[in-house]
Amino acid sequence: MTVDDTTSGAGEEPPSEPSVHPTPHHEVDHTAEPTDDPLAIRLEQLILGADRRYTPFQAARTAGVSMDLASRFWRAMGFADIGQARALTEADVLALRRLAGLVEAGLLSEPMAIQVARSTGQTTARLAEWQIDSFLAGLTEPPEPGMTRTEVTYPLVELLLPELQEFLVYVWRRQLAAATGRVVQAADDEEMVDRRLAVGFADLVGFTRLTRRLEEEELGELVEAFETTAADLVAAHGGRLIKTLGDEVLYCADDAGTAAEIALRLIEAMNQDETMPALRVGIAFGTVTTRMGDVFGTTVNLASRLTSIAPKDAVLVDGAFAEELTRTGDAPASEAQAAEQAAAAEKERQEGLEPTALPTYRYGLQPMWQRPVRGLGVVEPWLLARRGRS
């Protein structure tokens, strides 16, 4: 893709062309000029590794990309429009070339390239914000009296940058390997997108009341502790954390047993911390559509609804999830069945026969009253409990 020959003259910057600049939307409005603060410019040069050199039009032309496509790429990455200021670097040109090159080579369609830009931008924007929030104390509180913010910030970023970059690439490669492994193990092409998964929501009870009672710092610490505990437990037991929403986490697992174990361990962990409110969890099993790292569909909606009606410190699951636990032998079809199996084994023992080996059920299921669920009709939830420590 190349810029139209009628606009390729050196120094020409038609005002009718869209104009963009890689500055996150939340930092400037769409008409803002790049900052001229000396420290900000020095830090930008340090982080980007290059000086400002191009206007958006010049960058698009140098990359051999139409201005329209460049604008869509940059906006997808989360960068705001700033007119035709000379604010872009060689790295911006290279990024455009790479994305356009993937499209030209037929490796990605143009819409898919836009999705790649958007998903990468959204993920890394959140990561960058979190890192700056975490390092804020170090950036604003000089270790020695009399030191300016400039004297603290620049060397700190200079030291952190290469280490954080290497770590980011390492984690990304690890996650990419895991995700690729799950895809190639899918039974067919349809299962790669629409898969049968267990989806769980975990929700802190009474969080709205807590927001009115706790100081902002206390509330932040509680949310961080909850998200950290949830993320660690989900990862440790083989699930995947989809997203956190302050007082709620969404996770999924390939099998019902894994999702059940995560849910029960989450409640047990919260109960051990006296500062934490009660937790409730809802889980559903079924077909789930995955897009850009998120999950969608009726199964996800049902898990959310089950969470909203779950008792405190309890796990509610849908019928499909209960059937899956029974099918895999993780739970008995009913407590009556488990009791009959135990009685039969005891009778054989009393008669001097070799007793039949009893199934080792990890979980128990108790049917609850059927009830209407908004948007999903009538459902029969099951109360999940632990039968024995695994």
Coordinates of C-alpha atoms in Angstrom, one line a residue:
M1 CA 0.0 0.0 0.0
T2 CA 1.4 3.4 -1.0
V3 CA 0.4 7.0 -0.7
D4 CA -1.3 8.4 -3.8
D5 CA 1.3 9.9 -6.1
T6 CA -0.6 13.2 -6.1
T7 CA 0.3 13.8 -2.5
S8 CA 3.9 12.5 -2.6
G9 CA 5.7 15.7 -3.0
A10 CA 8.3 16.6 -0.4
G11 CA 7.0 18.7 2.4
E12 CA 3.3 18.6 1.2
E13 CA 0.9 18.0 4.1
P14 CA -2.7 18.3 2.8
P15 CA -5.0 19.6 5.5
S16 CA -7.7 17.2 4.3
E17 CA -5.7 14.2 5.4
P18 CA -6.6 12.7 8.8
S19 CA -3.8 13.5 11.3
V20 CA -2.8 11.4 14.2
H21 CA -0.1 11.1 16.8
P22 CA 0.9 8.2 19.1
T23 CA -0.2 9.8 22.4
P24 CA -2.7 7.9 24.5
H25 CA -6.3 9.3 24.3
H26 CA -6.5 9.8 28.0
E27 CA -3.5 12.1 28.1
V28 CA -4.5 14.7 25.5
D29 CA -7.5 15.7 23.6
H30 CA -7.8 15.3 19.8
T31 CA -6.5 18.8 19.1
A32 CA -3.7 18.9 21.6
E33 CA -0.1 19.5 20.6
P34 CA 2.7 17.2 21.9
T35 CA 4.1 18.4 25.2
D36 CA 7.1 20.7 25.1
D37 CA 8.0 20.1 28.7
P38 CA 11.8 19.5 28.7
L39 CA 11.7 16.6 31.2
A40 CA 8.8 14.9 29.3
I41 CA 10.7 15.2 26.0
R42 CA 13.9 13.8 27.5
L43 CA 12.0 10.9 29.0
E44 CA 10.2 10.3 25.6
Q45 CA 13.5 10.2 23.8
L46 CA 14.9 7.8 26.4
I47 CA 11.9 5.4 26.2
L48 CA 11.4 5.6 22.5
G49 CA 15.1 5.6 21.7
A50 CA 14.7 8.3 19.0
D51 CA 14.0 11.9 18.4
R52 CA 10.8 13.4 17.0
R53 CA 11.3 13.7 13.3
Y54 CA 8.1 13.2 11.2
T55 CA 4.7 14.6 11.0
P56 CA 1.9 12.0 10.7
F57 CA 1.7 12.5 6.9
Q58 CA 5.5 12.3 6.5
A59 CA 5.5 9.1 8.6
A60 CA 2.8 7.5 6.6
R61 CA 4.5 8.4 3.3
T62 CA 7.9 7.2 4.5
A63 CA 6.3 3.9 5.5
G64 CA 4.6 3.5 2.1
V65 CA 1.2 3.4 3.8
S66 CA -1.9 5.5 2.9
M67 CA -2.7 8.2 5.4
D68 CA -6.2 6.6 5.9
L69 CA -4.7 3.3 6.9
A70 CA -2.1 4.9 9.1
S71 CA -4.8 6.8 10.9
R72 CA -6.8 3.6 11.5
F73 CA -3.7 1.8 12.8
W74 CA -2.7 4.6 15.2
R75 CA -6.2 5.1 16.5
A76 CA -6.6 1.3 17.0
M77 CA -3.5 1.4 19.1
G78 CA -5.1 4.1 21.3
F79 CA -3.2 7.2 20.0
A80 CA -4.9 10.6 19.7
D81 CA -5.0 13.0 16.8
I82 CA -2.7 16.1 17.2
G83 CA -2.7 17.7 13.8
Q84 CA 0.5 17.7 11.7
A85 CA 3.0 18.3 14.5
R86 CA 6.5 16.9 13.9
A87 CA 6.2 14.3 16.7
L88 CA 6.8 10.8 15.3
T89 CA 10.0 8.8 15.2
E90 CA 11.6 6.0 13.1
A91 CA 9.9 3.5 15.4
D92 CA 6.5 4.8 14.3
V93 CA 7.4 4.4 10.7
L94 CA 8.7 0.9 11.3
A95 CA 5.5 -0.1 13.1
L96 CA 3.4 1.1 10.1
R97 CA 5.7 -0.8 7.7
R98 CA 5.4 -4.0 9.7
L99 CA 1.6 -4.0 10.0
A100 CA 1.1 -3.0 6.4
G101 CA 3.7 -5.6 5.3
L102 CA 1.7 -8.4 7.1
V103 CA -1.4 -7.3 5.1
E104 CA 0.5 -7.1 1.8
A105 CA 2.0 -10.5 2.3
G106 CA -1.4 -12.0 2.9
L107 CA -0.6 -13.1 6.5
L108 CA -3.3 -10.9 7.9
S109 CA -6.3 -9.3 6.5
E110 CA -6.7 -5.5 7.0
P111 CA -9.4 -5.9 9.6
M112 CA -7.3 -8.5 11.5
A113 CA -4.3 -6.1 11.4
I114 CA -6.5 -3.4 13.0
Q115 CA -7.6 -6.0 15.6
V116 CA -3.9 -6.8 16.3
A117 CA -3.2 -3.1 16.8
R118 CA -6.2 -2.5 19.0
S119 CA -5.7 -5.6 21.3
T120 CA -2.0 -4.8 21.6
G121 CA -2.7 -1.1 22.4
Q122 CA -5.4 -1.8 24.9
T123 CA -3.3 -4.4 26.8
T124 CA -0.1 -2.5 26.9
A125 CA -1.9 0.8 27.8
R126 CA -3.2 -0.9 30.9
L127 CA 0.1 -2.4 31.7
A128 CA 1.9 0.9 31.3
E129 CA -0.6 2.7 33.5
W130 CA -0.2 0.1 36.2
Q131 CA 3.6 0.2 36.1
I132 CA 3.6 4.0 36.4
D133 CA 1.1 3.9 39.3
S134 CA 3.3 1.3 41.0
F135 CA 6.5 3.3 40.4
L136 CA 4.9 6.6 41.2
A137 CA 6.3 6.9 44.7
G138 CA 9.8 6.3 43.3
L139 CA 9.2 8.9 40.6
T140 CA 7.9 11.6 43.0
E141 CA 9.7 11.1 46.3
P142 CA 13.5 11.9 46.1
P143 CA 15.6 9.4 48.1
E144 CA 17.6 12.4 49.3
P145 CA 16.5 15.9 50.4
G146 CA 17.1 18.5 47.8
M147 CA 16.9 16.2 44.7
T148 CA 14.5 17.4 42.0
R149 CA 12.0 15.2 40.2
T150 CA 14.2 15.3 37.1
E151 CA 17.2 14.0 39.0
V152 CA 15.1 11.1 40.3
T153 CA 12.9 10.1 37.4
Y154 CA 15.4 10.0 34.5
P155 CA 17.9 7.6 36.0
L156 CA 15.1 5.4 37.5
V157 CA 13.5 5.0 34.1
E158 CA 16.9 4.5 32.5
L159 CA 17.6 1.6 34.9
L160 CA 14.1 0.0 34.7
L161 CA 13.5 0.3 31.0
P162 CA 15.7 -2.5 29.6
E163 CA 14.8 -4.9 32.4
L164 CA 11.1 -4.4 32.0
Q165 CA 11.4 -4.7 28.3
E166 CA 13.1 -8.1 28.5
F167 CA 10.7 -9.3 31.1
L168 CA 7.7 -8.2 29.0
V169 CA 9.0 -10.2 26.0
Y170 CA 9.7 -13.2 28.1
V171 CA 6.2 -13.3 29.6
W172 CA 4.5 -12.6 26.3
R173 CA 6.4 -15.5 24.6
R174 CA 5.4 -17.8 27.5
Q175 CA 1.7 -16.8 27.2
L176 CA 1.8 -17.1 23.4
A177 CA 3.2 -20.6 23.7
A178 CA 0.5 -21.6 26.1
A179 CA -2.3 -20.1 24.0
T180 CA -0.9 -21.7 20.8
G181 CA -0.8 -25.1 22.6
R182 CA -4.5 -24.8 23.5
V183 CA -5.4 -24.0 19.9
V184 CA -3.5 -26.9 18.2
Q185 CA -5.1 -29.3 20.7
A186 CA -8.6 -28.2 19.7
A187 CA -10.7 -31.0 18.1
D188 CA -11.6 -29.0 15.0
D189 CA -11.4 -25.5 13.4
E190 CA -14.7 -24.4 14.9
E191 CA -13.5 -25.3 18.4
M192 CA -10.7 -22.8 18.1
V193 CA -13.2 -20.0 18.2
D194 CA -16.4 -21.5 19.7
R195 CA -15.2 -23.8 22.5
R196 CA -16.8 -25.6 25.4
L197 CA -15.4 -24.1 28.5
A198 CA -16.3 -23.7 32.2
V199 CA -16.7 -20.0 32.9
G200 CA -16.7 -18.6 36.5
F201 CA -17.4 -15.3 38.0
A202 CA -16.3 -14.5 41.6
D203 CA -17.8 -11.4 43.2
L204 CA -17.1 -9.7 46.5
V205 CA -20.4 -9.3 48.5
G206 CA -21.3 -5.8 49.7
F207 CA -18.5 -4.0 47.8
T208 CA -20.7 -0.9 47.1
R209 CA -21.1 -0.4 50.9
L210 CA -17.4 -0.8 51.4
T211 CA -16.7 2.0 48.9
R212 CA -18.6 4.3 51.2
R213 CA -17.0 3.1 54.4
L214 CA -13.3 2.7 53.5
E215 CA -10.8 5.3 52.7
E216 CA -9.6 5.3 49.1
E217 CA -6.2 3.9 50.0
E218 CA -7.8 1.1 52.1
L219 CA -10.2 0.3 49.3
G220 CA -7.3 0.1 46.8
E221 CA -5.4 -2.2 49.0
L222 CA -8.4 -4.5 49.4
V223 CA -9.1 -4.6 45.6
E224 CA -5.4 -5.3 44.9
A225 CA -5.3 -8.1 47.5
F226 CA -8.4 -9.7 46.0
E227 CA -7.2 -9.5 42.4
T228 CA -3.8 -10.8 43.4
T229 CA -5.2 -13.7 45.3
A230 CA -7.6 -14.6 42.5
A231 CA -5.0 -14.3 39.8
D232 CA -2.6 -16.5 41.7
L233 CA -5.2 -19.2 42.4
V234 CA -6.6 -19.3 38.9
A235 CA -3.1 -19.6 37.4
A236 CA -1.9 -22.2 39.9
H237 CA -4.8 -24.5 39.4
G238 CA -4.8 -24.4 35.6
G239 CA -7.4 -21.8 34.8
R240 CA -7.1 -18.6 32.8
L241 CA -7.9 -15.2 34.2
I242 CA -9.9 -13.3 31.6
K243 CA -10.3 -10.0 33.4
T244 CA -10.7 -8.3 36.7
L245 CA -13.4 -5.7 37.4
G246 CA -12.4 -4.4 40.9
D247 CA -14.8 -6.4 43.0
E248 CA -15.2 -9.2 40.4
V249 CA -13.0 -11.6 38.5
L250 CA -13.9 -13.6 35.4
Y251 CA -12.0 -16.8 34.7
C252 CA -12.4 -19.9 32.6
A253 CA -11.1 -23.4 32.5
D254 CA -11.0 -26.3 30.0
D255 CA -12.8 -28.7 32.3
A256 CA -15.4 -28.5 35.1
G257 CA -13.2 -30.0 37.8
T258 CA -10.6 -27.3 37.4
A259 CA -13.2 -24.5 37.5
A260 CA -14.8 -26.1 40.6
E261 CA -11.4 -26.3 42.5
I262 CA -10.6 -22.7 41.7
A263 CA -14.0 -21.5 42.9
L264 CA -13.8 -23.4 46.2
R265 CA -10.2 -22.3 46.9
L266 CA -11.1 -18.7 46.2
I267 CA -13.8 -18.8 48.9
E268 CA -11.5 -20.6 51.3
A269 CA -8.7 -18.1 50.8
M270 CA -11.1 -15.1 51.3
N271 CA -12.5 -16.7 54.5
Q272 CA -8.9 -16.9 55.9
D273 CA -8.5 -13.1 55.6
E274 CA -10.6 -11.3 58.2
T275 CA -10.3 -8.0 56.2
M276 CA -12.0 -9.5 53.2
P277 CA -15.8 -9.5 52.6
A278 CA -17.7 -12.6 51.8
L279 CA -17.4 -14.0 48.3
R280 CA -19.9 -15.7 46.0
V281 CA -19.1 -17.6 42.7
G282 CA -21.2 -18.6 39.8
I283 CA -20.1 -21.1 37.2
A284 CA -21.6 -22.3 33.9
F285 CA -20.4 -24.8 31.3
G286 CA -21.0 -24.6 27.6
T287 CA -20.0 -23.1 24.3
V288 CA -18.1 -19.9 24.6
T289 CA -16.9 -17.5 21.9
T290 CA -13.4 -16.1 22.4
R291 CA -12.3 -12.8 20.9
M292 CA -9.3 -10.7 21.7
G293 CA -8.6 -12.5 24.9
D294 CA -12.2 -12.0 26.2
V295 CA -15.1 -14.5 26.2
F296 CA -18.7 -14.0 25.1
G297 CA -22.0 -15.9 24.8
T298 CA -24.9 -17.3 26.8
T299 CA -22.6 -19.4 29.0
V300 CA -20.8 -16.3 30.2
N301 CA -24.1 -14.5 30.8
L302 CA -25.4 -17.4 32.8
A303 CA -22.3 -17.6 35.0
S304 CA -22.8 -13.9 35.7
R305 CA -26.5 -14.4 36.6
L306 CA -25.7 -17.3 38.9
T307 CA -23.1 -15.2 40.7
S308 CA -25.8 -12.5 41.4
I309 CA -28.1 -15.1 43.1
A310 CA -25.4 -17.2 44.9
P311 CA -25.5 -17.2 48.7
K312 CA -22.5 -15.7 50.6
D313 CA -19.4 -17.9 50.6
A314 CA -21.0 -20.3 48.2
V315 CA -20.7 -21.6 44.6
L316 CA -23.7 -22.0 42.3
V317 CA -23.4 -23.9 39.0
D318 CA -25.7 -24.6 36.2
G319 CA -27.1 -28.0 35.1
A320 CA -24.6 -28.4 32.3
F321 CA -21.7 -27.9 34.7
A322 CA -23.2 -30.4 37.2
E323 CA -23.6 -33.0 34.4
E324 CA -20.0 -32.4 33.3
L325 CA -18.7 -33.0 36.9
T326 CA -20.8 -36.2 37.1
R327 CA -19.6 -37.4 33.7
T328 CA -15.9 -37.0 34.6
G329 CA -16.4 -38.7 38.0
D330 CA -15.6 -35.6 40.0
A331 CA -19.1 -35.7 41.6
P332 CA -21.8 -38.3 42.2
A333 CA -25.1 -38.0 40.2
S334 CA -26.7 -37.6 43.6
E335 CA -25.9 -38.0 47.3
A336 CA -28.4 -40.9 47.3
Q337 CA -26.3 -42.6 44.7
A338 CA -23.1 -42.1 46.7
A339 CA -24.8 -43.4 49.8
E340 CA -26.0 -46.5 47.9
Q341 CA -22.5 -47.2 46.7
A342 CA -21.1 -46.9 50.2
A343 CA -23.8 -49.2 51.6
A344 CA -23.2 -51.8 48.9
A345 CA -19.4 -51.8 49.6
E346 CA -20.1 -52.1 53.4
K347 CA -22.4 -55.1 52.8
E348 CA -19.8 -56.9 50.7
R349 CA -17.3 -56.3 53.5
Q350 CA -19.6 -57.8 56.0
E351 CA -20.2 -60.8 53.9
G352 CA -16.5 -61.4 53.6
L353 CA -16.3 -60.4 50.0
E354 CA -13.7 -58.1 48.5
P355 CA -15.6 -54.8 48.6
T356 CA -16.0 -52.9 45.3
A357 CA -13.7 -49.9 45.2
L358 CA -15.7 -46.7 45.9
P359 CA -15.3 -43.8 43.5
T360 CA -13.3 -40.9 44.9
Y361 CA -15.6 -38.0 44.5
R362 CA -14.0 -34.6 45.0
Y363 CA -17.2 -32.5 45.0
G364 CA -20.8 -32.7 46.0
L365 CA -23.8 -31.2 44.2
Q366 CA -27.1 -30.2 45.9
P367 CA -30.0 -29.2 43.6
M368 CA -31.6 -25.8 44.4
W369 CA -35.1 -24.5 43.6
Q370 CA -35.7 -23.6 40.0
R371 CA -35.9 -19.9 39.5
P372 CA -36.3 -17.5 36.6
V373 CA -33.1 -15.7 35.5
R374 CA -33.3 -12.4 33.7
G375 CA -32.8 -12.9 30.0
L376 CA -32.2 -16.7 30.2
G377 CA -35.5 -18.2 31.3
V378 CA -35.9 -20.7 34.2
V379 CA -32.7 -22.4 35.4
E380 CA -32.1 -25.0 38.1
P381 CA -28.9 -24.1 39.9
W382 CA -26.8 -26.5 41.9
L383 CA -24.9 -25.8 45.1
L384 CA -21.3 -27.0 44.8
A385 CA -19.4 -28.2 47.9
R386 CA -16.2 -30.0 48.6
R387 CA -16.4 -33.7 49.6
G388 CA -12.7 -34.3 50.2
R389 CA -9.5 -32.4 50.0
S390 CA -7.6 -33.1 46.8

